[in-house]
């Protein structure tokens, strides 16, 4: 700054007020130029494939920061920024920092979500107790729509602080169904019947291959499992289809799904 | 400040007390002007569509901040702000910051709630353990009325720190009813009967289309689901209506909703 | 301060000790004047409708703060406040701030509770695990009396940090009673009987209107609901009255409230 | 300090070591005087009705603080307190503050407990998971004795951070007993029988009046409640007395307290 | 320090290196003297009744602190402690403070445990999820042995942050046994039988007196309680003894302890 | 810096602007050289066996840090870095630090995960509620794929803050199966039958040796355990195989797996 | 430093660059010497019985710290460490401190674990939800192997922040087995039979002596306990042995372990 003042003096601007005006103008021009450069770089980055929603977010962040720096520089040029105000700012910064802590954390999380994109718009995700289809990521919060059509708004830092399970990202998904059959029935037969159903189904992926196994010996039944891989898009259709199909096939071939069982030793009194 | 003093001296104000009075007056005038400008900008912003309740909130925030800055500047002009008091302020700022941390966080949350408005007055929301219809958002807390008519007051930061589910925002909503029918009954028939009920109902939305499926094979019954989309406004009426209608239709066509079942193997002793 | 010393010198007070005494006296007088002004403003505010209990709370807060400032200024005048003590104070401020953090937070919460009054004396509230009738709000803690007559004391910050449900604030309240009737009985008849009971009762509010509906198909019974709005004051009387009245009416008309039911398939061994 | 040194010089004490000794002696004398004044004020406050245990607690707090200040002043007089040590103290203060945070919080809580006394010695309290009769409040912890005779020690900040329920403070207390009678018995009769028992009992308070009501329709029984107010001192005796008396009266008049009930639909296979 | 240097110059030590050596030697001698004084004070305190384990703990704390101060003073004398290193120390102090926060908190807790001794060696305590007999309290952690003989080590701050229940401290302890007798049996008789057992037992304390009462009307039985006070040392023996004795007495006089009961309403289908 | 300026002056560069340009160029060259050195060291470290993914992570970290240092040095050379901006940076650093706290913690955790590698790509791990196969570790988050094919993204600090159980790291793993056999059957026989199955199986590791034992006497059955060590790769196959094989062998030799049992004492009324 | 420069000037080194080179060389030599001394002291300490794994841990800690100090001193000698960089470091230190907080806490915990060794390699420990055999303690994390052969890695601060139960440390351990026998059987007989089994067993420790008692009167059975002390090494063998032996002995002498019991009062409808 001092060199700039010296430079102005060399140009013959010796009047203090004229100097101030020129300095303020210079600050405003420099800020305008920097903003234009940022705008250009962001447009360029988007052409190169960056996420569309990054631009307004980063631009508003940078412009607010520049406005604040500019205001402080102008106050400084006008000689306002005396020790008293600096002390007050210093003393206030802790309180402000603590008050805005979560807000700033949300902004940081929002930027990370946009750059690392663990999800994109219309992905269905679960993150802690939060579930829903992504509508959009904002500077502070993310908007979702729950499966039963409700509007959900969650702070960004919540989405960033817990593991996100994205159900829509990967192309295929495993479908696991357990059926509890009678101890008197043959698990072997049950598994063969399920295998026949699956073998003729083009919607069941060949790799990873379907598998059938006994998963547990439960209190009243033997748990027989069907494990197939399907396309993510028709997971729910396949689930409903096999739930019904296996039950009907078991009914046909006489494999029963038993009610809870208990052995009672009667003592008359 | 020094330039201003020099400027005053140029005007011939050399008496220290006169200088102080002029400087204090200048501070008060500048604050009054800034407040007027803020008022104007806020009125303008509301005309352009901003939320009505933003104005008093932001205006009181800015005016309190300006009063404090003005008081400090006047004390500085009077020469009171010596190193001792500055040190005390510095030492106190941490304690004050920690004491007011939550209070300041509430204010920050209140402003974000008003600007991002994840809910508006009379929306029914759930947010963590908090449930109710919004009455209003204040500087520190939000007031709600619970569905059973109780007054609820919650700190703003609580509403901002957890996902908000807004039940009133979206125009349509999914209605999901599961009926547990007997293993001996036909799930196919049950689903057809439900379909007939729904097909003749103009209040059921056509898109997304209604669906009917077997969702689980439970201990004592087969869970058959009815899934339709309805207008948010008559969700509860539709829910009561179909709860009763499906039960009555099942009674008519002889599909039974079974009591819990158990197989008992009797051993006499 | 230096200007004041210069002013004193102009008055001819050149002796250092005399200067000190005059300065200390000035400090004490100024504090007394400020306290008187605060007292007057508070009295004025209460006449204008502010909460009665605000006055002693704020007055003691301001007077303690002024005493501390005054003590520091007197020490400064006496020349005690050297760098060593300042450093110690600086070093201690963090520890003190951390130690008093919760205490200061309680004071801030107390002031907010008094100004925003989410409850007033003798309101029954629930706030987290805390339940009771408000007895009074102090500088640090709030005193309640539980419904079974026990004395409860809770820190203010606890009351301010969780949603407060105030049962006494709103004039009317919803009464919801669910009765589990037999699957064999007619839900229609049950709802009609309840409607007749309610229709003749002047204590049931007309708006919002009473409603009757099937809320769930449970394991052993059909849940039939009675939902009426009553005055907050006689909520509990109405609750006991309808609990008994509906049961007696059901007994009269032969609608039964069944015991838990189970279907048992006997297998002899 | 400089004025004091100048004052000493005026008295002709020019030797540096002699100055130091006089200054140290002055510090010690001043501390002794302040301690004597504090002692006098505390004694005076106790005569005026303050809690007895406040005196040693506050006295030791003030004396330790003065010893530390005195030590630092003496080191300063001896010229030890150079920049190096100050920096070390500054750097260490954070760590020390963090280490002693909980300890200092306990002291602050202890003082608040003594001044606000939400409980006094031999009161039975519950505070979170903590239950017992108060034995005494110390500078750091509170000692209790549990109802089954065990020694319990809890940090003060724990007692101050959660709502305290004091069972001994209020003179009267509500006694609530629920009896589950058979659906076949008359709730009316049961309530009349209980009323007769209560009416003849002088130990039952007249105000608030006793009340009797049906509180719930449970699975196997109707819950009939007895609600009376008794003196806090004989709460437990009254509880045992009515538990036994009501049961015996019900036995006499033939009102039964049923076992859990279940309706079983037998299907032979 | 400067006065000391001046003092040395007066003695004719003008060579810088000689000065440094003398200064360092002085620092070492002063530290040795202070340590000797601390040792003496600690020995004296123990003779006066302080806890034996306090001495090594406090001595090592003070000696490490003095070593660090000494090292810093020597570096200062050698001129090493320039602004650069000071800045680094300042910058590092926060990180170090945060890293050692818990460690320092453990030391503070350890000292408080030794001075307030809520437990002594071989006391059995419970503190949160921690249970065991105390083996010893160290600078950082406390060692216990669980009742089944396992070695347990817990950080001191954990023991200090939760209420400690000390089972061995108080000389007597309450023994509470509840027996569920048949609804058909007389609670009066049961209580008399228990009273006879207790009356002849010298190991049951006379004060507080034994008591017998009905504590609850449970689903399948009436809970009858035996409440006696015993010496802490033979609590477990008494517990086993009365568990067995009461059961045998009940068997003799024909009071039965019933199995869970249920009323079943049979409906044939 | 000043020495460098003096050095430039010696070279005859006295013009201020020329000096600035040369200094900036020097800064840029030095940064480029340092980056090249870092690149070389990282390549060298990878050749020596370091984890491949360490290089881009550390390189981008160092380059961003250097860019920021360079920018600050250039601003300093241009004389921009005046006290005002420094104060703003100082005041902002706390807020920024708090906002980025979690983000920086994630970076630190990411680096530790790469250097200590408690898991490598395609290992199956469990860490708190997080389960899945590792896909990759990034600067901020770790990507996994759950066993049922879903995409999971978790912040690094979450993986570093809880114990990680790595199922794929160790070559062998214990397989534990408990079978509940009838109280009437011989546990000895059951264990012998299991032993015969295991003895002939080459896939069961010889060391640690298989073991067979009674683990619990349960309500309705005796739990007999099979404990063998298998290769981690075929753990699930072995589990399914023995689940089915033991059940079939028990069926052959007549050892039964009983339903839940109950003794019922019938009382007719 | 200045004295050293003066010393060099005395030696005739007046050229600034030569001075810098000599100073840097001195710094490097001093660091090398200090490292050699540390190495020697550590080797010496291990000979005297310190934990082997302490050496590399402490050596790397000290060497990294010295490298950083050395780098800063060299930069200082070269005149790089100007105010700008110092401010940046100051501003960054908070963020860095917060980012590395947990990491530094892990290092502190690791050192405490090595010095206090609440466990040694191959001890089986439980600490919160963490269970396993210790493999090794590193600078940041501890590695364990779970009983079923899985690799487990836990941050050191987690192990230090919760009570550690070490199952392998103490030489003997209590074995507690509870058997639920029929109410109709004699608890006396059952305890005698268990006593005979134990008396003939050399592996049961004589002190503390075995004990046998009735621990509870449960719903369907009387719990009879066997409590013996065994060597830690053969705890599990003894547990399996007595589980089987007591059951077989009870079968022989006709003491039955009953199924859950219920009394059913039949009401025909």
Coordinates of N, CA, C and O in Angstrom, one line a residue, chain E residues 26 39 44 51-52 58 80 102 120-121 123 127 148 151 158 161 175 182 192 201 223 226 241 247 263:
Chain E
X26 N 23.6 -21.7 39.5 CA 22.7 -21.2 40.4 C 21.3 -21.8 40.2 O 20.6 -22.2 41.2
X39 N 10.3 -32.4 49.4 CA 10.4 -33.8 50.0 C 10.1 -33.7 51.5 O 9.3 -34.5 52.0
X44 N 6.6 -34.7 56.1 CA 5.9 -34.1 57.3 C 4.4 -34.3 57.2 O 3.8 -34.7 58.2
X51 N -2.5 -39.5 53.1 CA -2.4 -40.8 52.5 C -1.0 -41.1 52.0 O -0.4 -40.3 51.3
X52 N -0.5 -42.3 52.3 CA 0.9 -42.7 52.0 C 1.2 -42.5 50.5 O 2.2 -42.0 50.1
X58 N 2.9 -36.7 44.1 CA 3.1 -35.3 44.1 C 4.6 -35.0 43.8 O 5.0 -34.1 43.1
X80 N 19.4 -19.2 23.6 CA 18.7 -20.0 22.6 C 17.3 -19.5 22.4 O 16.8 -19.6 21.3
X102 N -6.7 -35.2 27.8 CA -7.2 -36.3 28.6 C -6.2 -36.8 29.6 O -6.5 -37.1 30.7
X120 N -10.7 -46.6 49.4 CA -9.3 -46.9 49.7 C -9.0 -48.3 49.2 O -9.9 -49.0 48.7
X121 N -7.8 -48.7 49.3 CA -7.4 -50.0 48.7 C -8.2 -51.1 49.3 O -8.6 -51.1 50.5
X123 N -11.4 -51.7 48.9 CA -12.8 -51.4 48.9 C -13.4 -52.0 47.6 O -12.8 -51.9 46.5
X127 N -18.8 -48.0 39.6 CA -18.7 -46.6 39.1 C -19.1 -46.7 37.6 O -18.2 -47.1 36.8
X148 N -14.6 -61.8 39.9 CA -14.2 -63.2 39.4 C -12.7 -63.2 39.1 O -12.3 -64.0 38.3
X151 N -8.0 -58.8 36.1 CA -7.3 -57.6 36.3 C -8.1 -56.5 35.5 O -8.4 -56.7 34.3
X158 N -12.3 -41.4 34.5 CA -13.5 -42.1 34.4 C -14.1 -42.3 35.8 O -15.3 -42.2 36.0
X161 N -15.5 -39.0 37.1 CA -16.6 -38.3 36.3 C -18.0 -39.0 36.5 O -18.9 -38.5 36.0
X175 N -30.4 -55.6 53.7 CA -30.6 -56.8 52.9 C -32.1 -56.9 52.5 O -33.0 -56.9 53.5
X182 N -48.3 -67.4 46.5 CA -49.6 -67.6 45.8 C -50.6 -66.6 46.3 O -50.7 -66.2 47.4
X192 N -45.3 -63.4 59.1 CA -45.1 -63.9 60.5 C -44.0 -64.9 60.5 O -43.1 -64.9 61.4
X201 N -32.2 -64.5 65.3 CA -30.9 -64.4 64.6 C -30.1 -63.3 65.2 O -30.4 -62.1 65.0
X223 N -45.9 -60.2 46.0 CA -44.6 -60.1 46.5 C -44.5 -59.7 47.9 O -45.0 -58.6 48.3
X226 N -38.8 -59.2 52.8 CA -38.1 -59.3 54.1 C -37.0 -58.2 54.0 O -36.2 -58.1 53.0
X241 N -28.1 -67.4 53.1 CA -28.8 -68.1 54.2 C -30.3 -67.9 54.2 O -31.1 -68.8 54.3
X247 N -37.2 -70.1 52.0 CA -37.9 -71.1 51.1 C -38.2 -72.4 51.8 O -39.4 -72.9 51.7
X263 N -55.0 -67.6 32.7 CA -56.3 -68.1 32.5 C -56.6 -68.3 31.0 O -56.3 -67.3 30.3

